[in-house]
Amino acid sequence: MKIIRKLLGFDSPYSWMKWLKIAFAVVALIAAFAFWSGFGPLAMQGGIVGIILAVIGFIFLFGPILLVMLGIAALIGVIIGGAKSGIKQHKSFKETAATGSAELMAVEKLRMKSQLLDVLFIIAVIALLVLGFFVLEPLFDAFGEVGFYGYLILAGIALVGFWIAKLPAKLRYRSAFKESVVKKGLESVFDNMDFRPNEKLDEAVVKSGALFGHYDIYSGNDYLSADYHGHHLIQSDIHLQEEQEETYIDDDGDLCTRTAYVTIFRGRLMVFDYDAISNEPVAVYDRRGKRPKNSEAIQTELDAFNRQFSIIAPSPAAALRILTPPVLEGIVLARGKLGVPLYLSFKDDKLYIALANGDAFEAAGGDATLSEQRKRVADEITAMLALVDTLYLKNEGRVRV
């Protein structure tokens, strides 16, 4: 299902891409059905040779018609998808204007400028490809390989120049998004906040939670230090990668090796001061992620938790002293709301919460509107703090603070 969604463009950052690919798929299916309904039985009777001849016949008989149909489908897909995207953009602009915030309107305009330049870049790529279709052969006839490769080099230089020229607008938009959307959203719920978008947690903090296995490269951003309901927290987005040697066959048929970088974890790590009822370390791992090899099958009284998480602890008793029924229910509820793998570690009077949500506080690409992104940031902060509210239970009497 994920492969089908990707092929049809459902996961594309551009909403109109879905309509374009769906139109292509429909046309291709119609053409294939029309051909194979008439020639399929004959091709199957001829075995492999018959199938090969049928494919060749399909290319020569239906190829030109299929190209015309695909062109029409592309036009229809762009019109429908572009119209829907335009309506979405207009609605977002009106919603931003309704807030009465000049700051958000400035971000909205930066977003629209950045996305317009992205669309123009795609149009430039298509235009150069189409132009090359018409001029490459004459250039080759007139100047030989110099003309052929000269066009390719000039086209590449033009695209690189365009990309560099549009980069400052994108960077200004991303910076403004962090300042006016992410920072403002965090300030609405946290006290004594210190937000540094270009910094990250100290690596010693990452290792102290003991949630992640071996890794070789550590990077991150969006460092935050703040207080929430009287409790101090620090957090940042982190990216952990492991270097791996892999083998491959080159063009000459020789066996070669190269270094690949595999992501171990990419998301947010939050660290709270947390006075647990037990000093024994307890870790909770989402079963959708990497499960530790030495994890013991510790069962709780909540079946939904057992299906979704595994536990590492010195003993079942140590785990269940911290993972009380309200805490178990809160973890399951938070996982459902966040929709991403969730990991927790209770260790040395600290609570480590890792959310495998990528760079959730980054401005989205494609034609995502500012309204959509503001809602995404607000929903994530709300779900994240709902989890924290549930986990902060008094040791005595288990009263919520």
mmCIF file of C-alpha atoms in Angstrom:
data_model
loop_
_atom_site.group_PDB
_atom_site.id
_atom_site.type_symbol
_atom_site.label_atom_id
_atom_site.label_comp_id
_atom_site.label_asym_id
_atom_site.label_seq_id
_atom_site.Cartn_x
_atom_site.Cartn_y
_atom_site.Cartn_z
ATOM 1 C CA MET A 1 0.000 0.000 0.000
ATOM 2 C CA LYS A 2 2.841 2.434 0.800
ATOM 3 C CA ILE A 3 4.424 1.769 -2.598
ATOM 4 C CA ILE A 4 1.098 2.427 -4.362
ATOM 5 C CA ARG A 5 0.607 5.648 -2.387
ATOM 6 C CA LYS A 6 4.094 6.801 -3.341
ATOM 7 C CA LEU A 7 3.662 5.946 -7.026
ATOM 8 C CA LEU A 8 0.346 7.806 -7.176
ATOM 9 C CA GLY A 9 1.827 10.858 -5.514
ATOM 10 C CA PHE A 10 -0.187 10.738 -2.272
ATOM 11 C CA ASP A 11 3.006 11.398 -0.287
ATOM 12 C CA SER A 12 4.227 14.188 -2.568
ATOM 13 C CA PRO A 13 4.669 17.613 -0.903
ATOM 14 C CA TYR A 14 2.599 19.018 -3.780
ATOM 15 C CA SER A 15 -1.114 18.220 -3.541
ATOM 16 C CA TRP A 16 -1.592 18.598 -7.316
ATOM 17 C CA MET A 17 0.967 15.826 -7.986
ATOM 18 C CA LYS A 18 -1.553 13.259 -6.745
ATOM 19 C CA TRP A 19 -4.060 14.310 -9.409
ATOM 20 C CA LEU A 20 -1.416 14.305 -12.115
ATOM 21 C CA LYS A 21 -0.250 10.782 -11.346
ATOM 22 C CA ILE A 22 -3.785 9.477 -10.953
ATOM 23 C CA ALA A 23 -4.608 10.855 -14.425
ATOM 24 C CA PHE A 24 -1.511 9.138 -15.850
ATOM 25 C CA ALA A 25 -2.441 5.854 -14.192
ATOM 26 C CA VAL A 26 -6.013 5.941 -15.527
ATOM 27 C CA VAL A 27 -4.845 6.623 -19.083
ATOM 28 C CA ALA A 28 -2.214 3.881 -18.915
ATOM 29 C CA LEU A 29 -4.773 1.365 -17.623
ATOM 30 C CA ILE A 30 -7.275 2.271 -20.340
ATOM 31 C CA ALA A 31 -4.651 1.921 -23.088
ATOM 32 C CA ALA A 32 -3.313 -1.355 -21.695
ATOM 33 C CA PHE A 33 -6.826 -2.805 -21.314
ATOM 34 C CA ALA A 34 -7.811 -1.751 -24.855
ATOM 35 C CA PHE A 35 -4.732 -3.424 -26.322
ATOM 36 C CA TRP A 36 -4.579 -6.583 -24.242
ATOM 37 C CA SER A 37 -8.317 -7.284 -24.466
ATOM 38 C CA GLY A 38 -7.855 -7.646 -28.219
ATOM 39 C CA PHE A 39 -4.338 -9.048 -28.536
ATOM 40 C CA GLY A 40 -3.754 -10.612 -25.126
ATOM 41 C CA PRO A 41 -5.086 -14.111 -25.935
ATOM 42 C CA LEU A 42 -2.959 -14.283 -29.106
ATOM 43 C CA ALA A 43 0.117 -13.146 -27.220
ATOM 44 C CA MET A 44 -0.381 -15.729 -24.482
ATOM 45 C CA GLN A 45 -0.724 -18.509 -27.046
ATOM 46 C CA GLY A 46 2.656 -17.559 -28.495
ATOM 47 C CA GLY A 47 4.433 -17.934 -25.145
ATOM 48 C CA ILE A 48 7.428 -15.715 -24.401
ATOM 49 C CA VAL A 49 7.905 -14.836 -28.068
ATOM 50 C CA GLY A 50 4.263 -13.864 -28.374
ATOM 51 C CA ILE A 51 4.442 -11.611 -25.321
ATOM 52 C CA ILE A 52 7.594 -9.892 -26.638
ATOM 53 C CA LEU A 53 5.965 -9.320 -30.033
ATOM 54 C CA ALA A 54 2.827 -8.018 -28.311
ATOM 55 C CA VAL A 55 4.850 -5.502 -26.310
ATOM 56 C CA ILE A 56 6.620 -4.318 -29.491
ATOM 57 C CA GLY A 57 3.269 -4.058 -31.256
ATOM 58 C CA PHE A 58 1.817 -2.105 -28.362
ATOM 59 C CA ILE A 59 4.673 0.411 -28.536
ATOM 60 C CA PHE A 60 4.322 0.988 -32.287
ATOM 61 C CA LEU A 61 0.523 0.824 -32.580
ATOM 62 C CA PHE A 62 -0.553 2.496 -29.347
ATOM 63 C CA GLY A 63 2.589 4.503 -28.514
ATOM 64 C CA PRO A 64 1.662 7.729 -30.347
ATOM 65 C CA ILE A 65 -1.951 7.558 -29.158
ATOM 66 C CA LEU A 66 -0.796 6.883 -25.616
ATOM 67 C CA LEU A 67 1.533 9.906 -25.694
ATOM 68 C CA VAL A 68 -1.334 12.136 -26.793
ATOM 69 C CA MET A 69 -3.592 10.717 -24.108
ATOM 70 C CA LEU A 70 -0.876 11.202 -21.476
ATOM 71 C CA GLY A 71 -0.485 14.803 -22.576
ATOM 72 C CA ILE A 72 -4.210 15.365 -22.173
ATOM 73 C CA ALA A 73 -4.118 13.578 -18.810
ATOM 74 C CA ALA A 74 -1.227 15.788 -17.679
ATOM 75 C CA LEU A 75 -3.202 18.884 -18.621
ATOM 76 C CA ILE A 76 -6.305 17.641 -16.801
ATOM 77 C CA GLY A 77 -4.306 16.592 -13.731
ATOM 78 C CA VAL A 78 -2.507 19.929 -13.510
ATOM 79 C CA ILE A 79 -5.746 21.889 -13.986
ATOM 80 C CA ILE A 80 -7.699 19.944 -11.346
ATOM 81 C CA GLY A 81 -4.830 19.685 -8.879
ATOM 82 C CA GLY A 82 -3.725 23.267 -9.503
ATOM 83 C CA ALA A 83 -7.264 24.564 -8.988
ATOM 84 C CA LYS A 84 -7.645 22.679 -5.711
ATOM 85 C CA SER A 85 -4.235 23.877 -4.554
ATOM 86 C CA GLY A 86 -5.127 27.452 -5.508
ATOM 87 C CA ILE A 87 -8.359 27.285 -3.510
ATOM 88 C CA LYS A 88 -6.414 25.920 -0.541
ATOM 89 C CA GLN A 89 -3.823 28.694 -0.797
ATOM 90 C CA HIS A 90 -6.503 31.408 -0.995
ATOM 91 C CA LYS A 91 -8.276 29.986 2.052
ATOM 92 C CA SER A 92 -5.034 29.953 4.031
ATOM 93 C CA PHE A 93 -4.307 33.563 3.071
ATOM 94 C CA LYS A 94 -7.774 34.642 4.265
ATOM 95 C CA GLU A 95 -7.385 32.722 7.553
ATOM 96 C CA THR A 96 -4.012 34.338 8.187
ATOM 97 C CA ALA A 97 -5.412 37.785 7.385
ATOM 98 C CA ALA A 98 -8.302 37.134 9.794
ATOM 99 C CA THR A 99 -5.828 36.761 12.685
ATOM 100 C CA GLY A 100 -4.974 40.439 12.340
ATOM 101 C CA SER A 101 -1.289 39.633 12.862
ATOM 102 C CA ALA A 102 1.094 41.588 10.663
ATOM 103 C CA GLU A 103 3.830 39.160 11.705
ATOM 104 C CA LEU A 104 1.915 36.118 10.423
ATOM 105 C CA MET A 105 0.989 37.934 7.226
ATOM 106 C CA ALA A 106 4.685 38.586 6.603
ATOM 107 C CA VAL A 107 5.357 34.841 7.058
ATOM 108 C CA GLU A 108 2.443 34.027 4.727
ATOM 109 C CA LYS A 109 3.890 36.239 1.995
ATOM 110 C CA LEU A 110 7.353 34.717 2.420
ATOM 111 C CA ARG A 111 5.808 31.249 2.154
ATOM 112 C CA MET A 112 3.949 32.129 -1.044
ATOM 113 C CA LYS A 113 7.085 33.657 -2.577
ATOM 114 C CA SER A 114 9.191 30.614 -1.665
ATOM 115 C CA GLN A 115 6.618 28.175 -3.051
ATOM 116 C CA LEU A 116 6.160 30.217 -6.227
ATOM 117 C CA LEU A 117 9.902 30.061 -6.865
ATOM 118 C CA ASP A 118 9.801 26.276 -6.316
ATOM 119 C CA VAL A 119 7.029 25.948 -8.916
ATOM 120 C CA LEU A 120 8.924 28.165 -11.364
ATOM 121 C CA PHE A 121 12.001 25.965 -10.862
ATOM 122 C CA ILE A 122 9.966 22.871 -11.803
ATOM 123 C CA ILE A 123 8.596 24.703 -14.858
ATOM 124 C CA ALA A 124 12.158 25.687 -15.824
ATOM 125 C CA VAL A 125 13.284 22.043 -15.643
ATOM 126 C CA ILE A 126 10.363 20.931 -17.837
ATOM 127 C CA ALA A 127 10.936 23.798 -20.294
ATOM 128 C CA LEU A 128 14.632 22.947 -20.695
ATOM 129 C CA LEU A 129 13.802 19.271 -21.245
ATOM 130 C CA VAL A 130 11.208 20.112 -23.893
ATOM 131 C CA LEU A 131 13.563 22.610 -25.549
ATOM 132 C CA GLY A 132 16.314 19.995 -25.543
ATOM 133 C CA PHE A 133 13.982 17.573 -27.343
ATOM 134 C CA PHE A 134 13.777 20.016 -30.252
ATOM 135 C CA VAL A 135 17.301 21.520 -30.335
ATOM 136 C CA LEU A 136 19.675 18.728 -29.295
ATOM 137 C CA GLU A 137 19.619 16.963 -32.668
ATOM 138 C CA PRO A 138 20.154 20.167 -34.733
ATOM 139 C CA LEU A 139 22.939 21.220 -32.355
ATOM 140 C CA PHE A 140 24.592 17.822 -32.736
ATOM 141 C CA ASP A 141 24.323 18.009 -36.538
ATOM 142 C CA ALA A 142 25.796 21.527 -36.586
ATOM 143 C CA PHE A 143 28.495 21.303 -33.922
ATOM 144 C CA GLY A 144 28.851 17.614 -33.101
ATOM 145 C CA GLU A 145 29.307 16.520 -29.514
ATOM 146 C CA VAL A 146 30.320 20.063 -28.540
ATOM 147 C CA GLY A 147 26.843 21.341 -29.357
ATOM 148 C CA PHE A 148 25.128 18.393 -27.637
ATOM 149 C CA TYR A 149 27.073 18.558 -24.382
ATOM 150 C CA GLY A 150 27.266 22.345 -24.518
ATOM 151 C CA TYR A 151 23.483 22.582 -24.269
ATOM 152 C CA LEU A 152 23.406 20.129 -21.361
ATOM 153 C CA ILE A 153 26.111 22.097 -19.511
ATOM 154 C CA LEU A 154 24.393 25.449 -20.084
ATOM 155 C CA ALA A 155 21.036 24.008 -19.001
ATOM 156 C CA GLY A 156 22.655 22.593 -15.845
ATOM 157 C CA ILE A 157 24.329 25.935 -15.069
ATOM 158 C CA ALA A 158 21.002 27.746 -15.543
ATOM 159 C CA LEU A 159 19.200 25.389 -13.155
ATOM 160 C CA VAL A 160 21.931 25.587 -10.525
ATOM 161 C CA GLY A 161 21.886 29.370 -10.794
ATOM 162 C CA PHE A 162 18.107 29.423 -10.414
ATOM 163 C CA TRP A 163 18.321 27.132 -7.384
ATOM 164 C CA ILE A 164 20.954 29.340 -5.732
ATOM 165 C CA ALA A 165 18.933 32.485 -6.516
ATOM 166 C CA LYS A 166 15.786 31.108 -4.848
ATOM 167 C CA LEU A 167 17.597 29.760 -1.789
ATOM 168 C CA PRO A 168 17.635 33.061 0.213
ATOM 169 C CA ALA A 169 13.829 33.350 -0.033
ATOM 170 C CA LYS A 170 13.421 29.810 1.284
ATOM 171 C CA LEU A 171 15.851 30.433 4.152
ATOM 172 C CA ARG A 172 14.047 33.671 5.118
ATOM 173 C CA TYR A 173 10.735 31.822 5.147
ATOM 174 C CA ARG A 174 12.080 28.978 7.295
ATOM 175 C CA SER A 175 13.612 31.429 9.766
ATOM 176 C CA ALA A 176 10.405 33.480 9.975
ATOM 177 C CA PHE A 177 8.355 30.287 10.436
ATOM 178 C CA LYS A 178 10.503 29.260 13.408
ATOM 179 C CA GLU A 179 10.215 32.713 14.975
ATOM 180 C CA SER A 180 6.543 33.499 14.368
ATOM 181 C CA VAL A 181 4.892 30.063 14.420
ATOM 182 C CA VAL A 182 7.052 27.609 16.361
ATOM 183 C CA LYS A 183 8.452 30.010 18.962
ATOM 184 C CA LYS A 184 5.091 31.711 19.532
ATOM 185 C CA GLY A 185 3.390 28.343 19.913
ATOM 186 C CA LEU A 186 5.951 27.209 22.480
ATOM 187 C CA GLU A 187 5.746 30.500 24.380
ATOM 188 C CA SER A 188 2.000 30.016 24.791
ATOM 189 C CA VAL A 189 2.494 26.921 26.968
ATOM 190 C CA PHE A 190 6.003 27.155 28.482
ATOM 191 C CA ASP A 191 7.529 29.499 31.069
ATOM 192 C CA ASN A 192 11.121 30.799 31.276
ATOM 193 C CA MET A 193 11.673 29.656 27.706
ATOM 194 C CA ASP A 194 15.017 29.698 25.898
ATOM 195 C CA PHE A 195 14.612 28.611 22.259
ATOM 196 C CA ARG A 196 17.693 28.319 20.000
ATOM 197 C CA PRO A 197 16.775 26.990 16.536
ATOM 198 C CA ASN A 198 20.386 26.406 15.447
ATOM 199 C CA GLU A 199 21.594 24.549 18.561
ATOM 200 C CA LYS A 200 21.037 21.049 19.926
ATOM 201 C CA LEU A 201 21.253 19.011 23.123
ATOM 202 C CA ASP A 202 24.698 18.114 24.407
ATOM 203 C CA GLU A 203 25.543 14.617 23.190
ATOM 204 C CA ALA A 204 26.163 13.489 26.777
ATOM 205 C CA VAL A 205 22.465 14.106 27.473
ATOM 206 C CA VAL A 206 21.480 11.965 24.492
ATOM 207 C CA LYS A 207 23.626 9.090 25.722
ATOM 208 C CA SER A 208 22.540 9.375 29.342
ATOM 209 C CA GLY A 209 18.978 8.329 28.496
ATOM 210 C CA ALA A 210 20.272 4.959 27.204
ATOM 211 C CA LEU A 211 17.409 4.795 24.693
ATOM 212 C CA PHE A 212 19.486 4.418 21.552
ATOM 213 C CA GLY A 213 21.937 1.797 20.437
ATOM 214 C CA HIS A 214 25.258 2.362 18.721
ATOM 215 C CA TYR A 215 25.530 5.322 16.363
ATOM 216 C CA ASP A 216 28.415 7.200 14.702
ATOM 217 C CA ILE A 217 27.065 10.630 13.735
ATOM 218 C CA TYR A 218 24.991 12.977 15.879
ATOM 219 C CA SER A 219 23.322 16.166 14.637
ATOM 220 C CA GLY A 220 20.307 18.222 15.623
ATOM 221 C CA ASN A 221 18.670 21.617 16.081
ATOM 222 C CA ASP A 222 15.754 23.450 17.776
ATOM 223 C CA TYR A 223 17.161 23.421 21.306
ATOM 224 C CA LEU A 224 14.603 24.395 23.954
ATOM 225 C CA SER A 225 14.974 24.971 27.693
ATOM 226 C CA ALA A 226 11.781 25.853 29.599
ATOM 227 C CA ASP A 227 9.507 25.211 32.576
ATOM 228 C CA TYR A 228 6.143 23.517 32.334
ATOM 229 C CA HIS A 229 3.758 23.412 35.313
ATOM 230 C CA GLY A 230 6.692 23.867 37.677
ATOM 231 C CA HIS A 231 8.863 21.207 36.021
ATOM 232 C CA HIS A 232 12.010 21.971 34.035
ATOM 233 C CA LEU A 233 12.666 20.435 30.635
ATOM 234 C CA ILE A 234 15.216 20.566 27.871
ATOM 235 C CA GLN A 235 14.747 19.204 24.367
ATOM 236 C CA SER A 236 15.899 19.368 20.765
ATOM 237 C CA ASP A 237 15.444 17.571 17.467
ATOM 238 C CA ILE A 238 18.173 14.963 17.031
ATOM 239 C CA HIS A 239 19.402 12.792 14.160
ATOM 240 C CA LEU A 240 21.471 9.672 14.875
ATOM 241 C CA GLN A 241 23.197 7.807 12.042
ATOM 242 C CA GLU A 242 25.342 4.704 11.845
ATOM 243 C CA GLU A 243 28.099 4.153 9.291
ATOM 244 C CA GLN A 244 27.809 0.837 7.481
ATOM 245 C CA GLU A 245 29.976 -0.747 4.820
ATOM 246 C CA GLU A 246 28.002 -2.212 1.930
ATOM 247 C CA THR A 247 29.077 -4.068 -1.175
ATOM 248 C CA TYR A 248 27.913 -3.518 -4.751
ATOM 249 C CA ILE A 249 28.784 -4.491 -8.319
ATOM 250 C CA ASP A 250 30.154 -1.641 -10.445
ATOM 251 C CA ASP A 251 29.722 -1.187 -14.219
ATOM 252 C CA ASP A 252 32.769 -3.364 -14.898
ATOM 253 C CA GLY A 253 31.365 -6.251 -12.863
ATOM 254 C CA ASP A 254 33.816 -5.784 -9.986
ATOM 255 C CA LEU A 255 32.775 -6.192 -6.361
ATOM 256 C CA CYS A 256 33.283 -2.882 -4.520
ATOM 257 C CA THR A 257 32.520 -1.473 -1.091
ATOM 258 C CA ARG A 258 31.183 1.919 -0.039
ATOM 259 C CA THR A 259 30.119 3.649 3.157
ATOM 260 C CA ALA A 260 26.391 4.109 3.729
ATOM 261 C CA TYR A 261 24.785 6.172 6.480
ATOM 262 C CA VAL A 262 21.747 4.575 8.069
ATOM 263 C CA THR A 263 19.391 6.576 10.269
ATOM 264 C CA ILE A 264 19.035 5.040 13.740
ATOM 265 C CA PHE A 265 16.687 7.719 15.061
ATOM 266 C CA ARG A 266 15.331 11.021 13.804
ATOM 267 C CA GLY A 267 12.961 13.043 15.945
ATOM 268 C CA ARG A 268 12.684 14.935 19.215
ATOM 269 C CA LEU A 269 14.292 14.074 22.550
ATOM 270 C CA MET A 270 12.754 15.663 25.648
ATOM 271 C CA VAL A 271 14.339 15.472 29.097
ATOM 272 C CA PHE A 272 12.382 16.311 32.259
ATOM 273 C CA ASP A 273 13.301 16.372 35.911
ATOM 274 C CA TYR A 274 11.251 13.473 37.249
ATOM 275 C CA ASP A 275 11.324 12.041 40.767
ATOM 276 C CA ALA A 276 10.219 8.470 40.082
ATOM 277 C CA ILE A 277 8.984 6.190 42.856
ATOM 278 C CA SER A 278 11.891 3.846 42.077
ATOM 279 C CA ASN A 279 15.564 4.549 41.330
ATOM 280 C CA GLU A 280 15.849 1.481 39.102
ATOM 281 C CA PRO A 281 16.069 2.383 35.386
ATOM 282 C CA VAL A 282 13.046 1.529 33.243
ATOM 283 C CA ALA A 283 12.838 1.977 29.463
ATOM 284 C CA VAL A 284 9.786 1.686 27.197
ATOM 285 C CA TYR A 285 10.247 0.966 23.472
ATOM 286 C CA ASP A 286 7.673 1.300 20.718
ATOM 287 C CA ARG A 287 7.328 -1.958 18.810
ATOM 288 C CA ARG A 288 7.102 -0.031 15.529
ATOM 289 C CA GLY A 289 10.731 0.997 15.954
ATOM 290 C CA LYS A 290 13.921 -0.923 16.684
ATOM 291 C CA ARG A 291 13.384 -3.314 19.556
ATOM 292 C CA PRO A 292 16.435 -4.009 21.765
ATOM 293 C CA LYS A 293 17.724 -7.545 21.378
ATOM 294 C CA ASN A 294 18.010 -8.121 25.128
ATOM 295 C CA SER A 295 14.512 -6.867 25.980
ATOM 296 C CA GLU A 296 12.634 -9.057 28.429
ATOM 297 C CA ALA A 297 8.988 -9.913 27.796
ATOM 298 C CA ILE A 298 7.563 -7.946 30.735
ATOM 299 C CA GLN A 299 3.783 -7.932 30.660
ATOM 300 C CA THR A 300 1.539 -5.275 32.180
ATOM 301 C CA GLU A 301 -2.141 -5.453 33.026
ATOM 302 C CA LEU A 302 -3.007 -3.286 29.993
ATOM 303 C CA ASP A 303 -3.216 -5.433 26.862
ATOM 304 C CA ALA A 304 -3.122 -2.406 24.502
ATOM 305 C CA PHE A 305 0.217 -1.387 26.014
ATOM 306 C CA ASN A 306 1.642 -4.903 25.704
ATOM 307 C CA ARG A 307 0.763 -5.005 21.982
ATOM 308 C CA GLN A 308 2.391 -1.658 21.235
ATOM 309 C CA PHE A 309 5.400 -1.483 23.571
ATOM 310 C CA SER A 310 8.196 -3.559 25.064
ATOM 311 C CA ILE A 311 9.944 -2.867 28.372
ATOM 312 C CA ILE A 312 13.527 -3.072 29.617
ATOM 313 C CA ALA A 313 13.916 -3.080 33.405
ATOM 314 C CA PRO A 314 15.908 -4.919 36.091
ATOM 315 C CA SER A 315 12.746 -6.860 36.963
ATOM 316 C CA PRO A 316 8.983 -6.828 36.313
ATOM 317 C CA ALA A 317 8.442 -5.414 39.809
ATOM 318 C CA ALA A 318 10.784 -2.487 39.097
ATOM 319 C CA ALA A 319 8.965 -1.733 35.859
ATOM 320 C CA LEU A 320 5.478 -1.873 37.341
ATOM 321 C CA ARG A 321 6.401 0.367 40.274
ATOM 322 C CA ILE A 322 6.854 3.192 37.759
ATOM 323 C CA LEU A 323 4.498 2.070 34.993
ATOM 324 C CA THR A 324 1.274 2.302 36.994
ATOM 325 C CA PRO A 325 -2.112 1.854 35.254
ATOM 326 C CA PRO A 326 -2.656 5.637 34.743
ATOM 327 C CA VAL A 327 0.847 5.987 33.272
ATOM 328 C CA LEU A 328 0.315 3.005 30.942
ATOM 329 C CA GLU A 329 -2.986 4.455 29.719
ATOM 330 C CA GLY A 330 -1.378 7.855 29.191
ATOM 331 C CA ILE A 331 1.431 6.372 27.072
ATOM 332 C CA VAL A 332 -1.027 4.434 24.883
ATOM 333 C CA LEU A 333 -3.260 7.499 24.479
ATOM 334 C CA ALA A 334 -0.312 9.754 23.588
ATOM 335 C CA ARG A 335 0.981 7.283 21.006
ATOM 336 C CA GLY A 336 -2.408 7.275 19.334
ATOM 337 C CA LYS A 337 -2.593 11.072 19.230
ATOM 338 C CA LEU A 338 0.974 11.631 18.077
ATOM 339 C CA GLY A 339 0.892 8.901 15.439
ATOM 340 C CA VAL A 340 4.669 8.299 15.618
ATOM 341 C CA PRO A 341 6.886 5.772 17.462
ATOM 342 C CA LEU A 342 7.345 6.770 21.109
ATOM 343 C CA TYR A 343 10.144 5.813 23.531
ATOM 344 C CA LEU A 344 10.566 6.602 27.229
ATOM 345 C CA SER A 345 13.315 6.159 29.790
ATOM 346 C CA PHE A 346 13.029 6.709 33.559
ATOM 347 C CA LYS A 347 16.608 7.035 34.766
ATOM 348 C CA ASP A 348 18.550 9.004 37.414
ATOM 349 C CA ASP A 349 15.569 11.177 38.380
ATOM 350 C CA LYS A 350 15.074 12.123 34.753
ATOM 351 C CA LEU A 351 12.344 11.299 32.269
ATOM 352 C CA TYR A 352 13.540 10.951 28.662
ATOM 353 C CA ILE A 353 10.863 11.035 25.959
ATOM 354 C CA ALA A 354 11.856 10.370 22.330
ATOM 355 C CA LEU A 355 9.372 10.986 19.510
ATOM 356 C CA ALA A 356 10.349 9.627 16.083
ATOM 357 C CA ASN A 357 8.646 12.512 14.264
ATOM 358 C CA GLY A 358 11.493 13.783 12.085
ATOM 359 C CA ASP A 359 12.013 17.556 12.042
ATOM 360 C CA ALA A 360 8.481 18.372 13.107
ATOM 361 C CA PHE A 361 9.166 22.064 13.741
ATOM 362 C CA GLU A 362 10.552 22.708 10.261
ATOM 363 C CA ALA A 363 8.562 24.600 7.641
ATOM 364 C CA ALA A 364 7.004 22.129 5.213
ATOM 365 C CA GLY A 365 7.776 22.177 1.512
ATOM 366 C CA GLY A 366 5.470 21.697 -1.432
ATOM 367 C CA ASP A 367 2.228 23.656 -1.385
ATOM 368 C CA ALA A 368 1.486 23.150 2.328
ATOM 369 C CA THR A 369 -0.331 26.234 3.613
ATOM 370 C CA LEU A 370 0.570 28.267 6.666
ATOM 371 C CA SER A 371 -2.774 27.386 8.271
ATOM 372 C CA GLU A 372 -2.045 23.671 7.891
ATOM 373 C CA GLN A 373 1.415 24.055 9.398
ATOM 374 C CA ARG A 374 0.232 26.210 12.310
ATOM 375 C CA LYS A 375 -2.358 23.541 13.131
ATOM 376 C CA ARG A 376 0.265 20.791 12.857
ATOM 377 C CA VAL A 377 2.615 22.559 15.283
ATOM 378 C CA ALA A 378 -0.232 23.321 17.724
ATOM 379 C CA ASP A 379 -1.569 19.736 17.628
ATOM 380 C CA GLU A 380 1.871 18.269 18.226
ATOM 381 C CA ILE A 381 2.574 20.544 21.190
ATOM 382 C CA THR A 382 -0.859 19.726 22.684
ATOM 383 C CA ALA A 383 -0.444 15.955 22.338
ATOM 384 C CA MET A 384 3.125 16.109 23.644
ATOM 385 C CA LEU A 385 2.099 18.015 26.784
ATOM 386 C CA ALA A 386 -0.915 15.767 27.366
ATOM 387 C CA LEU A 387 1.549 12.901 27.694
ATOM 388 C CA VAL A 388 3.695 14.870 30.135
ATOM 389 C CA ASP A 389 0.638 15.807 32.223
ATOM 390 C CA THR A 390 -0.236 12.131 32.533
ATOM 391 C CA LEU A 391 3.268 11.016 33.453
ATOM 392 C CA TYR A 392 3.746 13.637 36.161
ATOM 393 C CA LEU A 393 1.987 11.840 38.971
ATOM 394 C CA LYS A 394 2.883 12.258 42.634
ATOM 395 C CA ASN A 395 4.563 9.248 44.136
ATOM 396 C CA GLU A 396 2.343 9.468 47.168
ATOM 397 C CA GLY A 397 -1.322 9.081 46.373
ATOM 398 C CA ARG A 398 -0.639 9.480 42.669
ATOM 399 C CA VAL A 399 -2.170 12.933 42.494
ATOM 400 C CA ARG A 400 -1.633 14.881 39.276
ATOM 401 C CA VAL A 401 0.423 18.068 39.700
#
